Every structure is written in C-alpha cells, then in structure tokens.
CSV table of C-alpha atoms and ligand atoms in Angstrom, one decimal:
chain,number,residue,atom,x,y,z
A,157,UNK,CA,-135.7,-42.5,-64.7
A,158,UNK,CA,-135.8,-38.7,-64.8
A,159,UNK,CA,-133.8,-37.7,-67.9
A,160,UNK,CA,-132.5,-34.3,-69.0
A,161,UNK,CA,-131.7,-33.6,-72.6
A,162,UNK,CA,-129.5,-30.6,-73.4
A,163,UNK,CA,-130.0,-28.7,-76.7
A,164,UNK,CA,-132.8,-27.3,-78.9
A,165,UNK,CA,-132.3,-28.4,-82.5
A,166,UNK,CA,-133.7,-31.0,-84.8
A,167,UNK,CA,-131.2,-33.5,-83.4
A,168,UNK,CA,-132.6,-32.9,-80.0
A,169,UNK,CA,-136.2,-33.4,-81.0
A,170,UNK,CA,-135.3,-36.7,-82.6
A,171,UNK,CA,-133.4,-37.7,-79.5
A,172,UNK,CA,-136.3,-36.7,-77.3
A,173,UNK,CA,-138.7,-38.7,-79.5
A,174,UNK,CA,-136.5,-41.8,-79.1
A,175,UNK,CA,-135.7,-41.3,-75.4
A,176,UNK,CA,-139.4,-41.0,-74.4
A,177,UNK,CA,-140.0,-44.4,-76.0
A,178,UNK,CA,-137.5,-46.0,-73.6
A,179,UNK,CA,-138.7,-48.3,-70.9
A,180,UNK,CA,-136.4,-46.5,-68.5
A,181,UNK,CA,-137.9,-43.0,-69.2
A,182,UNK,CA,-140.5,-41.7,-66.7
A,183,UNK,CA,-140.0,-38.0,-67.3
A,184,UNK,CA,-138.0,-36.1,-69.8
A,185,UNK,CA,-136.8,-32.4,-69.5
A,186,UNK,CA,-135.3,-30.5,-72.4
A,187,UNK,CA,-133.1,-27.5,-71.9
A,188,UNK,CA,-134.1,-25.4,-73.6
A,189,UNK,CA,-135.9,-27.5,-76.2
A,190,UNK,CA,-138.2,-26.3,-78.9
A,191,UNK,CA,-141.9,-26.4,-79.8
A,192,UNK,CA,-141.5,-30.1,-80.9
A,193,UNK,CA,-139.9,-31.2,-77.7
A,194,UNK,CA,-142.5,-29.3,-75.6
A,195,UNK,CA,-145.2,-31.7,-76.9
A,196,UNK,CA,-143.4,-34.8,-75.6
A,197,UNK,CA,-141.3,-33.5,-72.7
A,198,UNK,CA,-141.1,-30.5,-70.3
A,199,UNK,CA,-139.0,-27.6,-71.7
A,200,UNK,CA,-137.0,-25.7,-69.1
A,201,UNK,CA,-135.6,-22.3,-69.9
A,202,UNK,CA,-131.9,-23.0,-69.3
A,203,UNK,CA,-129.4,-22.3,-72.1
A,204,UNK,CA,-127.5,-25.4,-73.4
A,205,UNK,CA,-124.2,-23.6,-72.6
A,206,UNK,CA,-125.1,-22.6,-69.0
A,207,UNK,CA,-123.4,-25.5,-67.3
A,208,UNK,CA,-123.8,-24.2,-63.8
A,209,UNK,CA,-127.5,-23.8,-64.2
A,210,UNK,CA,-127.8,-27.2,-65.8
A,211,UNK,CA,-125.9,-28.9,-63.0
A,212,UNK,CA,-127.9,-27.0,-60.4
A,213,UNK,CA,-131.2,-28.1,-62.1
A,214,UNK,CA,-130.0,-31.8,-62.3
A,215,UNK,CA,-129.1,-31.8,-58.6
A,216,UNK,CA,-132.3,-30.2,-57.5
A,217,UNK,CA,-134.5,-32.4,-59.6
A,218,UNK,CA,-132.5,-35.6,-58.9
A,219,UNK,CA,-132.0,-36.2,-62.6
A,220,UNK,CA,-130.9,-39.9,-63.2
A,221,UNK,CA,-129.4,-39.3,-66.7
A,222,UNK,CA,-128.4,-36.3,-68.7
A,223,UNK,CA,-127.9,-36.5,-72.5
A,224,UNK,CA,-126.0,-33.8,-74.3
A,225,UNK,CA,-126.8,-32.8,-77.9
A,226,UNK,CA,-124.5,-30.0,-79.0
A,227,UNK,CA,-120.8,-29.7,-79.0
A,228,UNK,CA,-120.2,-26.5,-77.1
A,229,UNK,CA,-121.2,-27.7,-73.6
A,230,UNK,CA,-119.2,-30.9,-74.2
A,231,UNK,CA,-116.1,-29.0,-75.1
A,232,UNK,CA,-116.7,-26.7,-72.1
A,233,UNK,CA,-116.6,-29.7,-69.9
A,234,UNK,CA,-120.2,-30.4,-68.9
A,235,UNK,CA,-119.5,-34.1,-68.5
A,236,UNK,CA,-116.6,-33.5,-66.1
A,237,UNK,CA,-118.7,-31.1,-64.1
A,238,UNK,CA,-121.7,-33.5,-63.8
A,239,UNK,CA,-119.5,-36.5,-62.9
A,240,UNK,CA,-117.8,-34.5,-60.2
A,241,UNK,CA,-121.2,-34.0,-58.6
A,242,UNK,CA,-122.0,-37.7,-59.0
A,243,UNK,CA,-124.5,-37.1,-61.8
A,244,UNK,CA,-124.8,-39.6,-64.6
A,245,UNK,CA,-124.3,-38.0,-68.0
A,246,UNK,CA,-123.9,-39.4,-71.6
A,247,UNK,CA,-121.1,-37.8,-73.6
A,248,UNK,CA,-117.3,-37.4,-73.7
A,249,UNK,CA,-115.3,-35.5,-71.2
A,250,UNK,CA,-113.9,-32.1,-72.1
A,251,UNK,CA,-110.5,-33.5,-72.9
A,252,UNK,CA,-112.0,-36.3,-75.1
A,253,UNK,CA,-114.3,-33.8,-76.8
A,254,UNK,CA,-111.2,-32.0,-78.0
A,255,UNK,CA,-111.4,-34.4,-81.0
A,256,UNK,CA,-114.1,-31.9,-82.1
A,257,UNK,CA,-113.0,-28.8,-80.1
A,258,UNK,CA,-109.5,-28.6,-81.8
A,259,UNK,CA,-108.9,-29.6,-85.3
A,260,UNK,CA,-105.1,-29.5,-84.6
A,261,UNK,CA,-105.6,-31.9,-81.7
A,262,UNK,CA,-107.6,-34.3,-83.9
A,263,UNK,CA,-105.0,-34.2,-86.6
A,264,UNK,CA,-102.2,-34.9,-84.1
A,265,UNK,CA,-104.1,-38.0,-82.8
A,266,UNK,CA,-104.7,-39.2,-86.3
A,267,UNK,CA,-101.1,-38.7,-87.4
A,268,UNK,CA,-99.7,-40.3,-84.3
A,269,UNK,CA,-101.9,-43.4,-84.5
A,270,UNK,CA,-102.0,-43.9,-88.2
A,271,UNK,CA,-105.7,-43.0,-88.8
A,272,UNK,CA,-106.1,-42.0,-92.4
A,273,UNK,CA,-106.7,-38.3,-93.0
A,274,UNK,CA,-105.6,-35.4,-95.3
A,275,UNK,CA,-102.0,-34.2,-95.1
A,276,UNK,CA,-101.9,-31.0,-93.0
A,277,UNK,CA,-99.9,-28.5,-91.0
A,278,UNK,CA,-100.9,-26.3,-88.1
A,279,UNK,CA,-99.9,-22.7,-87.6
A,280,UNK,CA,-100.1,-20.1,-84.8
A,281,UNK,CA,-98.4,-17.4,-86.9
A,282,UNK,CA,-100.0,-15.9,-90.0
A,283,UNK,CA,-96.5,-15.1,-91.4
A,284,UNK,CA,-95.5,-18.7,-91.3
A,285,UNK,CA,-98.8,-19.7,-92.8
A,286,UNK,CA,-98.3,-17.3,-95.7
A,287,UNK,CA,-94.8,-18.6,-96.5
A,288,UNK,CA,-96.0,-22.2,-96.3
A,289,UNK,CA,-98.8,-21.4,-98.7
A,290,UNK,CA,-96.3,-20.0,-101.3
A,291,UNK,CA,-95.0,-23.6,-101.8
A,292,UNK,CA,-98.5,-25.2,-102.0
A,293,UNK,CA,-100.9,-25.9,-104.8
A,294,UNK,CA,-104.6,-25.0,-104.9
A,295,UNK,CA,-107.3,-26.1,-104.2
A,296,UNK,CA,-106.4,-26.1,-100.5
A,297,UNK,CA,-108.3,-26.0,-97.3
A,298,UNK,CA,-107.9,-23.5,-94.4
A,299,UNK,CA,-109.5,-24.4,-91.1
A,300,UNK,CA,-109.9,-22.5,-87.8
A,301,UNK,CA,-108.7,-24.8,-85.1
A,302,UNK,CA,-111.6,-24.3,-82.6
A,303,UNK,CA,-115.3,-24.4,-82.7
A,304,UNK,CA,-116.8,-22.0,-85.2
A,305,UNK,CA,-120.4,-23.2,-85.5
A,306,UNK,CA,-119.6,-25.1,-88.7
A,307,UNK,CA,-118.3,-22.0,-90.4
A,308,UNK,CA,-114.6,-22.4,-89.7
A,309,UNK,CA,-113.6,-24.4,-92.8
A,310,UNK,CA,-112.7,-22.5,-96.0
A,311,UNK,CA,-112.2,-24.4,-99.2
A,312,UNK,CA,-109.9,-22.2,-101.3
A,313,UNK,CA,-109.7,-22.6,-105.1
A,314,UNK,CA,-106.6,-20.4,-105.5
A,315,UNK,CA,-103.6,-19.6,-103.3
A,316,UNK,CA,-104.8,-16.0,-103.2
A,317,UNK,CA,-108.1,-17.2,-101.7
A,318,UNK,CA,-106.1,-19.2,-99.2
A,319,UNK,CA,-104.1,-16.2,-98.2
A,320,UNK,CA,-107.3,-14.2,-97.7
A,321,UNK,CA,-108.7,-17.1,-95.6
A,322,UNK,CA,-105.6,-17.0,-93.3
A,323,UNK,CA,-106.0,-13.2,-93.0
A,324,UNK,CA,-109.7,-13.5,-92.2
A,325,UNK,CA,-109.2,-16.1,-89.6
A,326,UNK,CA,-105.9,-15.0,-88.0
A,327,UNK,CA,-105.6,-11.3,-88.5
A,328,UNK,CA,-109.2,-10.2,-88.7
A,329,UNK,CA,-110.3,-12.7,-86.0
A,330,UNK,CA,-113.4,-13.7,-87.9
A,331,UNK,CA,-113.9,-16.7,-85.6
A,332,UNK,CA,-112.4,-15.1,-82.4
A,333,UNK,CA,-110.4,-17.4,-80.2
A,334,UNK,CA,-111.2,-20.4,-82.4
A,335,UNK,CA,-108.8,-18.9,-85.1
A,336,UNK,CA,-105.8,-18.3,-82.9
A,337,UNK,CA,-104.5,-21.5,-84.5
A,338,UNK,CA,-105.2,-22.8,-88.0
A,339,UNK,CA,-104.8,-26.0,-89.9
A,340,UNK,CA,-103.9,-25.9,-93.6
A,341,UNK,CA,-104.9,-29.1,-95.3
A,342,UNK,CA,-104.7,-30.9,-98.6
A,343,UNK,CA,-108.0,-30.8,-100.5
A,344,UNK,CA,-109.6,-34.2,-100.8
A,345,UNK,CA,-111.9,-35.3,-103.6
A,346,UNK,CA,-114.5,-38.0,-103.4
A,347,UNK,CA,-117.9,-38.6,-101.8
A,348,UNK,CA,-118.7,-37.7,-98.2
A,349,UNK,CA,-120.4,-39.9,-95.7
A,350,UNK,CA,-121.1,-39.7,-92.0
A,351,UNK,CA,-120.3,-42.6,-89.7
A,352,UNK,CA,-121.5,-42.5,-86.1
A,353,UNK,CA,-120.8,-45.0,-83.3
A,354,UNK,CA,-121.5,-45.5,-79.7
A,355,UNK,CA,-118.5,-46.1,-77.4
A,356,UNK,CA,-118.0,-46.8,-73.7
A,357,UNK,CA,-114.3,-46.0,-73.9
A,358,UNK,CA,-113.2,-49.5,-75.1
A,359,UNK,CA,-115.9,-51.0,-77.3
A,360,UNK,CA,-117.3,-49.4,-80.4
A,361,UNK,CA,-120.8,-50.2,-81.7
A,362,UNK,CA,-121.7,-48.6,-85.0
A,363,UNK,CA,-124.9,-46.9,-86.0
A,364,UNK,CA,-126.2,-47.2,-89.5
A,365,UNK,CA,-124.3,-45.0,-92.0
A,366,UNK,CA,-125.7,-41.7,-93.3
A,367,UNK,CA,-125.1,-38.9,-95.6
A,368,UNK,CA,-125.5,-35.2,-95.0
A,369,UNK,CA,-126.3,-32.5,-97.7
A,370,UNK,CA,-124.2,-29.5,-96.6
A,371,UNK,CA,-124.7,-27.0,-99.4
A,372,UNK,CA,-127.8,-24.9,-99.5
A,373,UNK,CA,-128.9,-25.6,-103.1
A,374,UNK,CA,-129.6,-28.6,-105.2
A,375,UNK,CA,-126.6,-30.3,-106.9
A,376,UNK,CA,-124.4,-29.3,-104.0
A,377,UNK,CA,-124.3,-25.6,-105.0
A,378,UNK,CA,-124.2,-22.5,-102.9
A,379,UNK,CA,-122.8,-21.9,-99.4
A,380,UNK,CA,-122.4,-24.5,-96.7
A,381,UNK,CA,-125.1,-24.9,-94.1
A,382,UNK,CA,-125.5,-26.9,-90.9
A,383,UNK,CA,-127.1,-29.6,-93.2
A,384,UNK,CA,-130.1,-29.4,-95.5
A,385,UNK,CA,-131.1,-33.1,-95.3
A,386,UNK,CA,-129.8,-36.6,-94.7
A,387,UNK,CA,-130.2,-40.1,-95.9
A,388,UNK,CA,-129.5,-43.4,-94.2
A,389,UNK,CA,-127.8,-45.6,-95.2
A,390,UNK,CA,-125.1,-43.9,-97.3
A,391,UNK,CA,-124.8,-46.5,-100.1
A,392,UNK,CA,-121.2,-45.6,-100.7
A,393,UNK,CA,-120.5,-47.3,-97.3
A,394,UNK,CA,-120.7,-50.9,-98.4
A,395,UNK,CA,-120.6,-53.7,-95.8
A,396,UNK,CA,-116.9,-54.2,-96.6
A,397,UNK,CA,-116.1,-50.5,-96.1
A,398,UNK,CA,-118.2,-50.4,-93.0
A,399,UNK,CA,-115.9,-53.1,-91.4
A,400,UNK,CA,-112.9,-51.1,-92.5
A,401,UNK,CA,-114.2,-47.9,-91.1
A,402,UNK,CA,-115.0,-49.6,-87.8
A,403,UNK,CA,-111.6,-51.2,-87.5
A,404,UNK,CA,-109.3,-48.7,-89.0
A,405,UNK,CA,-110.9,-45.5,-87.9
A,406,UNK,CA,-113.5,-45.8,-85.1
A,407,UNK,CA,-111.8,-48.5,-82.9
A,408,UNK,CA,-108.4,-47.1,-83.6
A,409,UNK,CA,-109.5,-43.6,-82.4
A,410,UNK,CA,-111.2,-44.9,-79.3
A,411,UNK,CA,-108.0,-46.9,-78.5
A,412,UNK,CA,-105.9,-43.9,-79.2
A,413,UNK,CA,-107.9,-41.7,-76.8
A,414,UNK,CA,-107.6,-44.3,-74.1
A,415,UNK,CA,-103.8,-44.4,-74.5
A,416,UNK,CA,-103.8,-40.6,-74.4
A,417,UNK,CA,-105.5,-40.7,-71.0
A,418,UNK,CA,-108.8,-39.3,-72.4
A,419,UNK,CA,-111.1,-42.2,-72.5
A,420,UNK,CA,-113.8,-41.5,-75.1
A,421,UNK,CA,-117.4,-42.3,-74.0
A,422,UNK,CA,-120.5,-41.2,-75.9
A,423,UNK,CA,-121.0,-40.8,-79.6
A,424,UNK,CA,-118.1,-40.5,-82.0
A,425,UNK,CA,-118.9,-39.0,-85.4
A,426,UNK,CA,-116.5,-39.3,-88.2
A,427,UNK,CA,-117.0,-37.2,-91.3
A,428,UNK,CA,-115.4,-39.2,-94.1
A,429,UNK,CA,-114.3,-38.7,-97.6
A,430,UNK,CA,-114.4,-41.8,-99.7
A,431,UNK,CA,-112.8,-42.3,-103.1
A,432,UNK,CA,-112.2,-45.6,-104.9
A,433,UNK,CA,-112.6,-47.6,-101.7
A,434,UNK,CA,-110.1,-45.4,-99.9
A,435,UNK,CA,-111.3,-43.6,-96.8
A,436,UNK,CA,-110.0,-40.5,-95.1
A,437,UNK,CA,-111.3,-38.6,-92.0
A,438,UNK,CA,-112.3,-35.0,-92.7
A,439,UNK,CA,-113.3,-34.3,-89.2
A,440,UNK,CA,-114.5,-35.8,-85.9
A,441,UNK,CA,-117.5,-34.6,-84.0
A,442,UNK,CA,-118.0,-35.5,-80.3
A,443,UNK,CA,-121.8,-35.9,-80.6
A,444,UNK,CA,-124.7,-37.0,-82.8
A,445,UNK,CA,-124.8,-35.2,-86.2
A,446,UNK,CA,-127.6,-32.8,-87.2
A,447,UNK,CA,-129.5,-33.7,-89.5
A,448,UNK,CA,-128.0,-37.2,-89.6
A,449,UNK,CA,-129.7,-38.1,-86.3
A,450,UNK,CA,-133.1,-37.4,-87.8
A,451,UNK,CA,-132.4,-40.1,-90.5
A,452,UNK,CA,-130.6,-42.5,-88.2
A,453,UNK,CA,-132.9,-42.7,-85.1
A,454,UNK,CA,-136.1,-43.6,-86.9
A,455,UNK,CA,-134.2,-46.8,-88.0
A,456,UNK,CA,-133.1,-47.7,-84.5
A,457,UNK,CA,-135.1,-50.5,-83.0
A,458,UNK,CA,-133.2,-50.8,-79.7
A,459,UNK,CA,-133.9,-48.8,-76.5
A,460,UNK,CA,-131.5,-45.9,-76.8
A,461,UNK,CA,-131.4,-45.2,-73.1
A,462,UNK,CA,-130.2,-48.7,-72.5
A,463,UNK,CA,-127.3,-48.2,-74.9
A,464,UNK,CA,-126.4,-44.9,-73.4
A,465,UNK,CA,-126.3,-46.4,-69.9
A,466,UNK,CA,-124.1,-49.2,-71.2
A,467,UNK,CA,-121.7,-46.5,-72.6
A,468,UNK,CA,-121.5,-44.8,-69.2
A,469,UNK,CA,-121.1,-48.1,-67.3
A,470,UNK,CA,-118.5,-49.6,-69.7
A,471,UNK,CA,-120.7,-52.6,-70.6
A,472,UNK,CA,-121.4,-51.8,-74.3
A,473,UNK,CA,-119.6,-55.0,-75.4
A,474,UNK,CA,-122.6,-57.2,-74.3
A,475,UNK,CA,-125.2,-55.0,-76.0
A,476,UNK,CA,-126.7,-55.7,-79.4
A,477,UNK,CA,-128.1,-52.7,-81.2
A,478,UNK,CA,-130.9,-53.5,-83.6
A,479,UNK,CA,-131.6,-51.5,-86.7
A,480,UNK,CA,-134.4,-51.5,-89.2
A,481,UNK,CA,-133.5,-52.4,-92.8
A,482,UNK,CA,-135.8,-49.7,-94.0
A,483,UNK,CA,-133.9,-46.7,-95.3
A,484,UNK,CA,-134.8,-43.2,-94.0
A,485,UNK,CA,-134.6,-39.7,-95.7
A,486,UNK,CA,-134.8,-36.4,-93.9
A,487,UNK,CA,-135.6,-33.1,-95.7
A,488,UNK,CA,-134.8,-29.9,-93.9
A,489,UNK,CA,-137.2,-27.0,-94.3
A,490,UNK,CA,-135.3,-23.7,-93.9
A,491,UNK,CA,-136.1,-20.0,-93.4
A,492,UNK,CA,-135.7,-17.7,-96.4
A,493,UNK,CA,-132.2,-16.4,-96.6
A,494,UNK,CA,-130.6,-19.2,-94.5
A,495,UNK,CA,-127.6,-19.8,-94.2
A,496,UNK,CA,-127.3,-16.0,-94.4
A,497,UNK,CA,-129.6,-13.5,-92.7
A,498,UNK,CA,-133.2,-14.7,-92.2
A,499,UNK,CA,-136.4,-13.6,-90.4
A,500,UNK,CA,-138.1,-15.4,-87.5
A,501,UNK,CA,-141.6,-15.6,-86.2
A,502,UNK,CA,-143.3,-16.8,-89.3
A,503,UNK,CA,-146.4,-19.0,-88.6
A,504,UNK,CA,-146.0,-22.6,-89.7
A,505,UNK,CA,-149.0,-24.3,-91.4
A,506,UNK,CA,-149.8,-27.9,-92.2
A,507,UNK,CA,-148.0,-29.5,-89.2
A,508,UNK,CA,-151.1,-31.6,-88.3
A,509,UNK,CA,-151.4,-33.2,-91.7
A,510,UNK,CA,-148.5,-35.6,-91.4
A,511,UNK,CA,-149.1,-39.0,-90.2
A,512,UNK,CA,-146.7,-41.1,-92.3
A,513,UNK,CA,-143.6,-39.0,-91.5
A,514,UNK,CA,-141.7,-37.8,-88.5
A,515,UNK,CA,-141.8,-34.0,-88.2
A,516,UNK,CA,-138.8,-33.1,-86.2
A,517,UNK,CA,-138.8,-29.5,-85.0
A,518,UNK,CA,-135.5,-27.5,-85.1
A,519,UNK,CA,-135.9,-23.7,-85.0
A,520,UNK,CA,-139.5,-23.5,-83.8
A,521,UNK,CA,-141.3,-22.0,-80.8
A,522,UNK,CA,-144.9,-22.1,-79.6
A,523,UNK,CA,-146.7,-18.8,-78.9
A,524,UNK,CA,-150.4,-18.3,-78.3
A,525,UNK,CA,-151.0,-21.8,-79.6
A,526,UNK,CA,-149.3,-21.1,-82.9
A,527,UNK,CA,-146.0,-22.7,-84.0
A,528,UNK,CA,-143.6,-20.1,-85.2
A,529,UNK,CA,-140.2,-20.2,-86.9
A,530,UNK,CA,-137.4,-19.5,-84.6
A,531,UNK,CA,-134.2,-20.4,-86.5
A,532,UNK,CA,-132.6,-21.0,-89.8
A,533,UNK,CA,-133.3,-24.7,-90.0
A,534,UNK,CA,-136.9,-24.9,-89.0
A,535,UNK,CA,-138.1,-28.5,-89.4
A,536,UNK,CA,-136.6,-31.9,-90.5
A,537,UNK,CA,-139.2,-34.1,-92.2
A,538,UNK,CA,-138.0,-37.7,-92.0
A,539,UNK,CA,-139.7,-40.8,-93.5
A,540,UNK,CA,-138.9,-44.5,-93.8
A,541,UNK,CA,-139.6,-46.5,-96.9
A,542,UNK,CA,-139.0,-50.0,-98.3
A,543,UNK,CA,-136.4,-48.5,-100.6
A,544,UNK,CA,-134.4,-45.3,-100.5
A,545,UNK,CA,-136.6,-44.1,-103.3
A,546,UNK,CA,-139.7,-44.7,-101.3
A,547,UNK,CA,-138.2,-43.0,-98.2
A,548,UNK,CA,-137.4,-39.9,-100.2
A,549,UNK,CA,-140.8,-39.9,-101.8
A,550,UNK,CA,-142.5,-40.2,-98.4
A,551,UNK,CA,-140.4,-37.4,-96.9
A,552,UNK,CA,-141.1,-35.0,-99.8
A,553,UNK,CA,-144.8,-35.9,-99.8
A,554,UNK,CA,-145.0,-34.9,-96.1
A,555,UNK,CA,-142.7,-31.8,-96.6
A,556,UNK,CA,-145.0,-30.5,-99.3
A,557,UNK,CA,-147.9,-30.3,-96.9
A,558,UNK,CA,-146.0,-27.8,-94.7
A,559,UNK,CA,-145.6,-24.1,-95.4
A,560,UNK,CA,-144.4,-20.9,-93.9
A,561,UNK,CA,-143.4,-17.6,-95.5
A,562,UNK,CA,-140.2,-17.8,-97.5
A,563,UNK,CA,-139.7,-21.5,-96.7
A,564,UNK,CA,-137.1,-23.2,-98.8
A,565,UNK,CA,-135.6,-26.7,-99.1
A,566,UNK,CA,-133.5,-28.8,-101.4
A,567,UNK,CA,-135.4,-31.0,-103.9
A,568,UNK,CA,-132.6,-33.5,-104.4
A,569,UNK,CA,-132.0,-35.1,-100.9
A,570,UNK,CA,-130.9,-38.7,-101.4
A,571,UNK,CA,-130.5,-38.5,-105.1
A,572,UNK,CA,-126.8,-39.5,-104.9
A,573,UNK,CA,-127.9,-42.6,-102.9
A,574,UNK,CA,-130.7,-43.3,-105.3
A,575,UNK,CA,-128.3,-43.4,-108.2
A,576,UNK,CA,-126.2,-45.9,-106.4
A,577,UNK,CA,-129.1,-48.0,-105.4
A,578,UNK,CA,-128.3,-51.6,-105.3
A,579,UNK,CA,-129.9,-53.9,-102.8
A,580,UNK,CA,-132.1,-51.3,-101.2
B,663,LIG,P1,-115.3,-30.1,-91.5
B,663,LIG,O1,-116.0,-29.2,-90.5
B,663,LIG,O2,-113.9,-30.4,-91.2
B,663,LIG,O3,-116.1,-31.4,-91.8
B,663,LIG,O4,-115.5,-29.4,-92.8
B,663,LIG,C1,-116.7,-29.0,-93.4
B,663,LIG,C2,-116.8,-29.5,-94.8
B,663,LIG,O5,-115.8,-28.9,-95.5
B,663,LIG,C3,-116.7,-31.0,-95.0
B,663,LIG,O6,-118.0,-31.6,-94.8
B,663,LIG,C4,-116.2,-31.0,-96.4
B,663,LIG,O7,-117.3,-30.9,-97.3
B,663,LIG,C5,-115.3,-29.9,-96.5
B,663,LIG,N1,-113.9,-30.2,-96.2
B,663,LIG,C6,-113.3,-30.2,-95.0
B,663,LIG,N2,-112.0,-30.6,-95.2
B,663,LIG,C7,-111.8,-30.9,-96.5
B,663,LIG,C8,-110.7,-31.4,-97.2
B,663,LIG,N3,-109.5,-31.6,-96.7
B,663,LIG,N4,-110.9,-31.6,-98.6
B,663,LIG,C9,-112.1,-31.3,-99.1
B,663,LIG,N5,-113.2,-30.9,-98.5
B,663,LIG,C10,-113.1,-30.7,-97.1
B,664,LIG,N1,-124.2,-32.6,-90.0
B,664,LIG,C1,-123.0,-32.2,-89.6
B,664,LIG,C2,-122.8,-32.0,-88.2
B,664,LIG,O1,-123.6,-32.4,-87.4
B,664,LIG,O2,-121.8,-31.5,-87.8
C-alpha cells in the first residue's frame, strides 16, 4: 500500500515509525513531516491544513490509505473530502471531530447521554457570562469553544481572574473565532490520565493508558505546554477503572455519536480527571495525543495499519490488539523559552548515540546534513523498561546524550506513576 501521513510533530514521527513496520506498507509519504520522518519516509512539502493540495496529491499518487495526525485538518473536514473522492482515510468526519472542535458540542453530547463530566454552561454573550460568574465560586475554568492550539483553557483562581478570562476570550478575541462562544466549567480536582481507543463507529478497542505532563516545569509548575513527556501505563487507571472508562465513557460516546448521525471512526482520546475512583471527562480529542502516542506506540505489538483499515471497514470487532507489558516513558526535549518565545535553527548533537531508545523528532529539520531545531518541542525520547522505573531511567539515559543550545526538559517524567508502582 502507498500510505500518506498528515502532520509534522513527534506524534507523526512515532506513527510513521509504526506504519513503516506494517506488512501492508510499501511506501510512506509524510506531509510535511520533519527530519525524523525524512529518514524513514518521503516528506512532501504540503501543509497539514491544505486539504485541497493533500487530496490532489493523494489522487495523483493513487494513495491507498491516508492517516491524519493533527486536529485542524480533521475539524476542517479532510475525511469527508477524501471519502467524497473515493480515497481511503483514517479519522473521524468533520461532524464527528466536533467532539474536539467545539467544547460546547462535546459538553452537550456528554450531558445528553449521561457521560460524566464537570458541570458547565455555555455563553455567546460576555454580559451573560459576567452575571453568571457573580454567582459562582473560584476556582473556576473558562474555555474558548473552538480550537485554540491547546491554549484556550484558562484555570482561574479568583472570580476576578475569571472575568478577565472572559474579557480576553470574548471581547479582546485572543483566540479569534474560537472564542465567539465560551464554556464556563466547574474546577475538578484529582489526577489526570489519557485514555485513547480505536473505533470503527460501533466497536471500541482500547489502547494502553497513558499520562501526559502538561506543565513546563517539574512538580507540575509553570505554564501549560503541548506536553513535556508521557508515561504508559497511567497506574491510576487500574484494570477495574479501565473497564469502567471503556463502558461508561468510550463506548457510550461512540454510541451517542452514532445516534446523533455522526458515526465516529478513528481514534477517540478522552482526557480524564480521576479522584477516589470517580472519573470525569475533561476533554475529548479526535486524534492520537502528543506526546502520549510516543509512549503508547512502542508498546503496540499489532500491525497498526491493519487496525486502521478495520476501523475504516467497520470490522474492528474481530480484531485483537496486542500490547507489550513493558511500560514506556517519553521525555520531551524543548527549545529554550518554550512554551513562550523560542529560537529555532540550533544544531542538535548526539542523535546518533542512542540505540536503546526511540528518538522521535518533533520540531526538527535537516539542512546541509545537519539536524536543526525547528519548533518548541524538538524531540521525544521514548524508552521501554521491565518496570516503569527502568523505562524512565532508560529514557533519561538517552536524553542526556543529546544537546542543543538552550535545551530544557523536565526531570520528573513518570514520577507520579513511580510512586504508585504496584505490579509494574
Ligand atoms: P482541556 O484542553 O479541556 O483538556 O484542558 C487543558 C487542561 O486544563 C487539562 O489537561 C486540565 O489540566 C485543565 N482542565 C481543563 N478543564 C478542567 C477542569 N474542569 N478542572 C480542572 N482542570 C481542568
Ligand atoms: N497531550 C495532549 C494532546 O494531545 O492534546
């Protein structure tokens, strides 16, 4: 099969690495890819959001399967567009991807179908939001409805802060169109975990659980990022909780979307808050997580293309997905200043020294035979181990061999999991 992978981050390098191992894959293209994907696939210079150009390329090259990494093309309807041209594509339709594309839509689905989530209200008028806030208690969460590159959620520790958040989103248009509507939501306490599953629109098959590390500094301090590292499994997700998540959240959501006339095919990602065995959904994503994917895919023993094809065909029920018992840790190496302003084009050293870890490229590019930084999150170093502790140790051992000017990374990836270590 000729396969096209859309996107350019660490998630996409991990997907590319897994896809090229498939017995179905003869040739892989990445649009636009990064320096890591260029070593195992052919990068093509088409932006991930340029759906017309992607469809044109897929038709001309007779691509047999397209896999979409990021959310923007999904929400823009890349799947509908490809299917209309008779092209096979893995991912939810534009309507189904609204689970990520509109927080208000996701909330409505959860409320209507009894899927546990924080209490919330949506607003299209700042005045109404202000008067609602007067009767609320802090902390409280204000969210832009639409896609805001992971920046649209503001956790407010006072009502004054919440009013400012409403102003910023609705009156100052900090997130443009995405902030025309907002959701104001109860603040939830607990521990977060990510739960991803494959679906063909009817059946749901879980991946192994994982945990992201969103804040930039150790001990969950500093501003939110796209994710500074991940661990799989998330030990807070016990076998019993996993069953509950699968039944009461994932399957219910897939069934709900089918009833709403928006069959959900692809990867469904639930961001969860867990406290005392009670689970609530913080958000849905319509795709693989980044950097969760870099900690999940090294544990997947099955052929990922076969699973993706089953999702498209509606035959997932008969498929068994095999996973390694070995835990995996991924440490993200970031540019100085990230998630704020950072410089690019720093030469990366030490990449050739890693044989016992997966070096997944994110913001990198190749120029004159040198690998240079080209983004905020530059690399994701993933490693397996017999225990979570060993996986973490292996990932850091490999990370320490790599360097570039002003590189920074968290030193405590997986520590929460390590503290909970039971059978791993
Ligand atoms: P989201 O994009 O909705 O996942 O939000 C990004 C991050 O904000 C989450 O990973 C949580 O850390 C935090 N968050 C979102 N909603 C809530 C909430 N209701 N209570 C507490 N934290 C939240
Ligand atoms: N790791 C969070 C996300 O992919 O949205």
